[in-house]
XYZ file of C-alpha atoms in Angstrom:
471
model
C -1.987 24.713 44.670
C -5.284 23.309 43.366
C -7.081 20.276 44.821
C -8.972 18.070 42.351
C -10.546 14.617 42.538
C -8.836 13.195 39.413
C -5.908 14.357 37.312
C -5.343 12.822 33.897
C -1.958 13.251 32.243
C -2.255 13.489 28.471
C -5.074 14.620 26.145
C -4.714 11.808 23.626
C -7.358 9.141 22.881
C -6.773 7.326 26.186
C -6.671 10.393 28.415
C -9.666 12.175 26.879
C -11.737 8.984 26.945
C -11.007 8.585 30.660
C -11.939 12.224 31.278
C -15.174 11.977 29.299
C -16.223 8.809 31.114
C -15.588 10.484 34.481
C -17.618 13.531 33.443
C -20.519 11.238 32.544
C -20.370 9.933 36.131
C -20.585 13.440 37.558
C -16.851 13.961 38.177
C -14.850 17.049 37.192
C -11.384 15.811 36.166
C -8.421 17.931 35.158
C -6.562 16.915 31.984
C -2.973 18.128 31.546
C -1.503 18.123 28.032
C 2.066 19.126 27.194
C 1.305 20.253 23.620
C -1.169 22.819 22.307
C -3.487 20.348 20.521
C -5.600 17.389 21.690
C -5.247 13.907 20.231
C -1.603 12.996 20.798
C -0.355 11.049 17.799
C -3.993 10.892 16.592
C -4.231 14.685 16.295
C -4.749 16.626 13.070
C -2.341 19.430 12.176
C -3.324 22.355 9.952
C -1.188 24.470 7.626
C -2.642 27.138 5.304
C -5.985 25.338 5.279
C -4.468 21.901 4.587
C -5.197 19.342 7.298
C -3.090 16.228 7.838
C -2.793 13.344 10.283
C 0.317 12.279 12.149
C 0.082 8.866 10.571
C -3.238 7.497 9.348
C -6.096 6.751 11.742
C -9.012 4.696 10.503
C -12.060 4.531 12.737
C -13.019 0.881 12.810
C -13.267 -1.334 15.863
C -14.770 -4.507 17.250
C -14.979 -2.903 20.694
C -18.667 -1.965 20.815
C -18.320 0.551 23.644
C -15.615 2.454 21.782
C -17.624 2.565 18.566
C -20.622 3.895 20.473
C -18.431 6.592 22.013
C -17.190 7.720 18.608
C -20.693 8.240 17.262
C -21.986 9.692 20.522
C -19.304 12.383 20.503
C -18.886 13.156 16.792
C -22.507 12.514 15.790
C -23.072 13.145 12.042
C -19.556 14.392 11.237
C -18.375 10.922 10.194
C -17.939 10.044 6.534
C -17.568 6.545 5.050
C -14.232 5.998 3.305
C -13.199 3.085 1.036
C -10.036 1.380 2.214
C -7.143 1.123 -0.230
C -3.485 0.779 0.684
C -0.831 -0.874 -1.445
C 2.869 -1.683 -1.433
C 5.123 0.298 -3.778
C 8.165 -1.747 -4.794
C 10.495 -1.385 -7.778
C 8.161 1.122 -9.404
C 5.107 -1.146 -9.193
C 2.052 -1.323 -6.971
C 1.285 -4.571 -5.142
C -2.151 -5.078 -3.648
C -2.318 -5.051 0.137
C -3.267 -7.665 1.278
C -1.042 -9.339 -1.292
C -3.073 -10.516 -4.273
C -1.473 -13.712 -5.591
C -2.235 -13.081 -9.270
C -1.043 -9.465 -9.245
C 2.038 -10.311 -7.195
C 3.145 -13.082 -9.561
C 2.502 -10.840 -12.569
C 4.536 -7.960 -11.122
C 7.436 -10.140 -10.007
C 7.582 -12.287 -13.143
C 7.774 -16.064 -13.594
C 11.475 -16.403 -12.738
C 11.318 -14.430 -9.484
C 8.085 -16.151 -8.477
C 9.720 -19.550 -8.972
C 12.759 -18.511 -6.937
C 10.465 -17.341 -4.130
C 8.659 -20.681 -4.109
C 11.926 -22.649 -4.099
C 13.204 -20.479 -1.265
C 10.055 -21.269 0.659
C 10.479 -25.013 0.079
C 14.088 -24.886 1.302
C 12.928 -23.224 4.514
C 10.192 -25.852 4.995
C 12.823 -28.594 4.698
C 15.247 -26.818 7.037
C 13.240 -24.403 9.220
C 14.499 -22.261 12.071
C 13.705 -24.449 15.060
C 13.662 -21.449 17.421
C 11.405 -18.543 16.546
C 12.809 -15.857 18.797
C 12.838 -12.929 16.391
C 10.914 -11.374 13.507
C 13.258 -12.714 10.826
C 12.990 -16.309 12.004
C 9.215 -16.098 12.377
C 8.665 -14.704 8.871
C 11.175 -16.851 6.980
C 9.659 -20.010 8.468
C 6.318 -19.044 6.922
C 7.367 -17.369 3.667
C 10.957 -18.336 2.914
C 14.021 -16.127 2.805
C 13.459 -14.555 -0.599
C 9.909 -13.291 -0.026
C 10.998 -12.106 3.432
C 13.714 -9.951 1.845
C 11.302 -8.667 -0.806
C 8.255 -7.689 1.257
C 9.230 -7.690 4.917
C 12.833 -6.773 5.640
C 13.293 -3.290 4.104
C 10.068 -1.714 5.326
C 10.235 -3.277 8.797
C 13.791 -2.063 9.342
C 12.823 1.419 8.110
C 10.112 1.545 10.760
C 12.050 0.129 13.709
C 15.606 1.169 12.950
C 17.063 -2.151 14.069
C 17.750 -5.414 12.212
C 14.774 -7.755 11.943
C 16.751 -10.323 13.915
C 16.516 -7.993 16.937
C 12.717 -7.530 16.801
C 10.801 -9.950 18.974
C 8.848 -12.745 17.298
C 5.788 -11.899 19.402
C 5.432 -8.634 17.467
C 5.276 -10.605 14.212
C 2.820 -13.064 15.738
C 0.584 -10.134 16.730
C 0.700 -8.340 13.364
C 1.127 -11.191 10.843
C -1.124 -14.113 11.613
C -2.994 -17.031 10.148
C -1.222 -17.737 6.886
C 1.718 -19.199 5.041
C 2.857 -19.107 1.436
C 1.744 -22.659 0.731
C -1.742 -22.071 2.157
C -2.072 -19.010 -0.063
C -1.203 -20.994 -3.186
C -3.505 -23.852 -2.124
C -6.371 -21.416 -1.554
C -5.786 -19.828 -4.961
C -5.768 -23.183 -6.758
C -8.490 -25.061 -4.915
C -10.621 -22.361 -3.321
C -11.293 -21.496 0.273
C -9.527 -19.007 2.458
C -8.850 -19.315 6.162
C -7.374 -15.823 6.410
C -9.745 -13.087 7.456
C -9.497 -10.206 4.984
C -9.081 -6.634 6.099
C -11.944 -4.166 6.156
C -13.049 -2.663 2.841
C -14.235 0.668 4.274
C -14.165 2.598 7.512
C -15.529 5.650 9.292
C -13.468 8.832 9.335
C -14.077 12.302 10.780
C -14.762 14.748 7.958
C -11.910 17.042 9.078
C -9.518 14.332 10.251
C -9.111 12.491 13.567
C -8.262 15.709 15.380
C -11.883 16.720 14.930
C -12.838 13.797 17.169
C -10.470 14.842 19.953
C -11.421 18.497 19.666
C -15.020 17.430 20.232
C -14.018 15.168 23.140
C -12.280 18.182 24.703
C -15.418 20.274 24.275
C -17.577 17.554 25.865
C -15.243 17.241 28.856
C -15.184 20.999 29.426
C -18.933 21.454 28.948
C -19.451 18.693 31.513
C -17.441 20.512 34.172
C -13.964 19.076 33.532
C -10.952 21.127 32.495
C -8.281 20.579 29.846
C -5.069 22.577 30.175
C -2.727 22.674 27.188
C 0.967 23.594 27.218
C 1.139 21.938 30.634
C 3.799 19.252 30.625
C 4.199 17.238 33.816
C 7.747 17.464 35.165
C 7.380 16.112 38.722
C 5.153 13.625 40.517
C 5.527 13.626 44.290
C 4.686 10.527 46.264
C 4.564 9.337 49.840
C 3.415 6.139 51.517
C 2.527 4.399 48.231
C 0.417 7.295 46.990
C 0.968 10.073 44.475
C 0.437 13.250 46.501
C 0.844 16.047 43.921
C 2.355 16.906 40.586
C 4.032 19.908 39.001
C 3.635 21.164 35.443
C 5.796 23.490 33.385
C 4.763 25.493 30.325
C 6.879 26.587 27.357
C 7.923 29.767 29.195
C 9.153 27.863 32.228
C 6.219 28.775 34.484
C 5.376 26.035 36.978
C 2.107 25.066 38.637
C 1.369 22.433 41.274
C -1.819 20.372 41.536
C -3.069 17.774 44.002
C -5.708 15.121 43.481
C -7.104 11.985 45.029
C -6.423 9.858 41.945
C -4.089 10.051 38.949
C -4.303 8.508 35.488
C -1.226 8.779 33.270
C -0.866 8.323 29.510
C 2.533 10.038 29.365
C 5.418 7.794 28.248
C 6.041 5.363 31.086
C 9.764 6.138 30.913
C 9.135 9.854 31.522
C 6.735 8.977 34.316
C 9.480 7.029 36.086
C 11.971 9.874 35.713
C 9.431 12.413 37.027
C 8.887 10.657 40.369
C 9.984 12.420 43.561
C 11.519 10.814 45.582
C 13.305 9.198 42.654
C 12.696 5.581 41.766
C 15.243 2.910 42.749
C 18.282 2.709 40.494
C 17.317 -0.627 38.932
C 13.951 0.834 37.915
C 15.586 3.916 36.408
C 18.043 1.740 34.495
C 15.209 -0.429 33.175
C 13.325 2.665 31.990
C 16.412 3.885 30.127
C 16.460 0.628 28.181
C 12.905 0.939 26.891
C 13.160 2.347 23.379
C 10.868 4.313 21.072
C 10.808 5.240 17.412
C 10.005 8.781 16.415
C 8.121 9.925 13.323
C 8.776 12.859 11.016
C 5.864 13.818 8.802
C 6.707 15.996 5.806
C 3.417 17.268 4.387
C 3.815 18.286 0.744
C 1.230 20.326 -1.169
C 1.022 19.209 -4.799
C -0.488 20.856 -7.880
C -2.259 17.663 -8.924
C -5.336 15.830 -7.657
C -5.010 12.749 -9.889
C -2.278 10.990 -7.922
C -2.507 7.420 -6.600
C -5.985 6.520 -5.243
C -4.764 4.899 -2.010
C -5.282 6.217 1.513
C -1.592 5.444 1.894
C 1.141 3.386 0.272
C 3.995 1.422 1.863
C 7.332 2.214 0.253
C 9.516 -0.895 0.263
C 12.067 0.588 -2.147
C 15.394 0.693 -0.267
C 16.842 3.576 -2.318
C 14.696 6.152 -0.477
C 14.241 6.772 3.255
C 10.512 7.489 3.205
C 8.575 4.540 4.620
C 4.941 5.389 3.997
C 3.085 8.054 2.003
C -0.376 9.317 2.924
C -2.727 10.906 0.386
C -4.960 12.960 2.666
C -7.437 13.969 -0.055
C -8.318 10.284 -0.327
C -9.278 10.205 3.354
C -11.556 13.225 3.035
C -11.794 15.858 0.312
C -12.298 18.439 3.077
C -8.686 17.891 4.196
C -7.593 19.857 1.107
C -8.953 23.415 0.723
C -8.465 23.825 -3.045
C -9.666 21.872 -6.042
C -7.014 20.414 -8.293
C -4.506 19.973 -5.485
C -3.398 17.224 -3.100
C -1.592 16.975 0.206
C 0.816 14.063 0.632
C 2.281 13.014 3.967
C 5.814 11.628 3.617
C 6.501 9.562 6.751
C 10.052 9.060 7.979
C 10.790 6.763 10.911
C 13.798 7.677 13.026
C 15.162 8.058 16.545
C 15.154 11.312 18.456
C 18.924 11.590 18.590
C 19.810 10.556 15.023
C 20.854 12.621 12.033
C 17.447 12.519 10.327
C 15.660 13.853 13.407
C 18.181 16.721 13.584
C 17.965 17.586 9.883
C 16.643 21.106 9.267
C 13.075 21.596 8.047
C 14.349 23.119 4.807
C 16.521 20.085 4.028
C 13.723 17.658 4.965
C 11.372 19.422 2.557
C 13.964 19.156 -0.215
C 14.602 15.480 0.540
C 10.902 14.596 0.592
C 10.253 16.377 -2.695
C 13.272 14.695 -4.308
C 12.226 11.228 -3.113
C 8.648 11.736 -4.290
C 9.905 12.651 -7.756
C 12.533 9.864 -7.698
C 9.762 7.325 -7.055
C 7.891 8.698 -10.067
C 4.769 9.486 -8.059
C 4.584 13.172 -9.056
C 5.933 15.189 -11.958
C 8.940 17.423 -11.378
C 7.947 20.834 -10.047
C 4.449 19.770 -8.921
C 5.244 20.358 -5.215
C 4.644 24.002 -4.289
C 4.705 24.095 -0.470
C 5.268 21.948 2.600
C 5.324 21.626 6.360
C 7.437 19.466 8.703
C 6.035 17.958 11.913
C 8.153 15.937 14.341
C 6.511 13.380 16.632
C 8.724 11.978 19.415
C 7.997 8.591 20.983
C 5.556 7.547 18.283
C 6.107 3.783 18.486
C 7.215 1.634 21.443
C 9.949 -0.748 20.316
C 9.664 -4.491 20.978
C 13.351 -5.319 21.205
C 14.921 -8.335 22.901
C 14.882 -6.823 26.411
C 11.721 -4.718 26.386
C 9.466 -7.247 28.137
C 11.862 -7.745 31.048
C 12.423 -4.003 31.467
C 8.725 -3.184 31.195
C 7.893 -5.763 33.852
C 10.328 -4.069 36.260
C 8.512 -0.761 35.716
C 5.067 -2.343 36.038
C 5.955 -4.041 39.294
C 7.362 -0.842 40.778
C 4.413 1.328 39.734
C 1.891 -1.189 41.081
C 2.708 0.007 44.622
C 0.998 3.359 43.980
C -2.619 2.819 44.993
C -3.983 5.947 43.311
C -2.108 5.760 39.984
C -3.111 4.008 36.748
C -1.229 4.019 33.442
C -3.114 3.893 30.139
C -2.662 4.188 26.391
C 0.114 3.320 23.964
C 2.900 5.219 25.706
C 1.563 4.881 29.219
C 1.782 1.105 28.871
C 4.575 0.871 26.269
C 2.257 -1.184 24.079
C 1.638 -1.049 20.357
C -2.054 -0.231 20.867
C -4.368 1.038 18.165
C -6.401 4.078 19.195
C -9.498 2.019 20.024
C -7.548 -0.157 22.452
C -5.937 2.942 23.933
C -9.420 4.370 24.410
C -10.567 1.153 26.064
C -7.774 1.388 28.660
C -8.883 4.949 29.424
C -12.522 3.933 29.663
C -11.773 1.077 32.068
C -9.403 3.196 34.163
C -12.200 5.710 34.697
C -14.617 2.944 35.619
C -12.118 1.657 38.158
C -12.546 5.003 39.910
C -16.338 4.654 40.093
C -16.408 1.223 41.692
C -15.513 -1.314 39.010
C -12.436 -3.528 38.955
C -10.553 -3.959 35.662
C -7.004 -5.093 34.947
C -5.925 -2.655 32.243
C -3.033 -4.869 31.171
C -5.504 -7.514 30.061
C -6.983 -5.291 27.347
C -6.690 -7.356 24.184
C -4.512 -5.865 21.452
C -4.668 -8.823 19.056
C -7.744 -8.238 16.894
C -8.134 -9.547 13.360
C -8.843 -6.146 11.816
C -5.463 -4.656 12.673
C -3.190 -3.585 9.825
C -1.665 -6.973 9.196
C 0.446 -8.331 6.370
C -1.923 -10.893 4.924
C -2.328 -12.478 1.524
C -5.546 -12.600 -0.445
C -6.187 -15.544 -2.783
C -7.835 -13.597 -5.624
């Protein structure tokens, strides 16, 4: 049994930021990571020299301290990348944010008129209660545009009907506009919607390069990062966590004790790892918190003249793929050979569904077929591929999540030496900079400051929002 001052569970953006901040204050924390790579969902995988993200991770923030950390750790390994992401629907590309002129041209005069009439009907007879995503969006855009540009993709991502997704999620991700304001801006000028960023920083070898360097900084400062060390038990007594036990892939167990604990593991797994076990109502609440998983099928393609976007959103309902990354367009160093590309086909699913349990060979065939079916590559251009499964990628904001999360928060608040951080540790749809900020503030709480981590703001204007440009 080893005695340490701080133990941090998880070597993702939140956990490694907390560890690095503690090292800078002269502490020597231990970081425990269940996988064999740092970065969590922000890691970079490698296959035969091809590097690819688990989802896309732009490095842009309005949190000054986080931006300073990025450049302090990665130094001159950042590159500047132009931002381009579009919607792919019915074989056509739509600018993202939606460009009014291009959208009307792609849809045609008849469909554009029907969309406007649908919007006017909803303005005359709106949903008076905005409890879910569908009601929130249709009140602002009308039913027809909702079905065209919101419903299919959103339900691909979350796996539940839009009427079961909470309106607060829409309010967080889709703000500050309506269809009529967009038309008015286009006709008469002005725009009260903040546009998205036009370029961003990006590590030359992908986001994993950042977290590899964070790991090195923590270890060179006296901390320790142990991989393949999943936490399976947290023992507690008298409102304090007293020790924890890890288990590696071979079943070997180790026990560690510390004065303070910071956890970025999924809050549901944290609850189930407690010994003595949590009260039954807390366990039941944790079982009701849901996640969406992600399957990334990385396809190597004999063509480097594909679409110029960082990624595209696939709204076409005839295929299951939801989003397609083009990693060469993030950094040319992500692809080891000239004349070739690496595309990341992203499938959203649940850990117990048929897609998650599909064999790698069948997933590779499906992804190649869908890519060709969409007309994005020529037949036979795909020559290799790799499948990566990411459990618990996205916390789900369903009708009961807030009530269930509050039960868990209230129960965990009794533990005086435990803090939860990050996307999964707080069951919050945080971007990586906000996850980092929770880690940074958790560490500072241990050196004499006093921060409420749940007050970290996740509603910033530069998030990936569905907005409409007036051009």
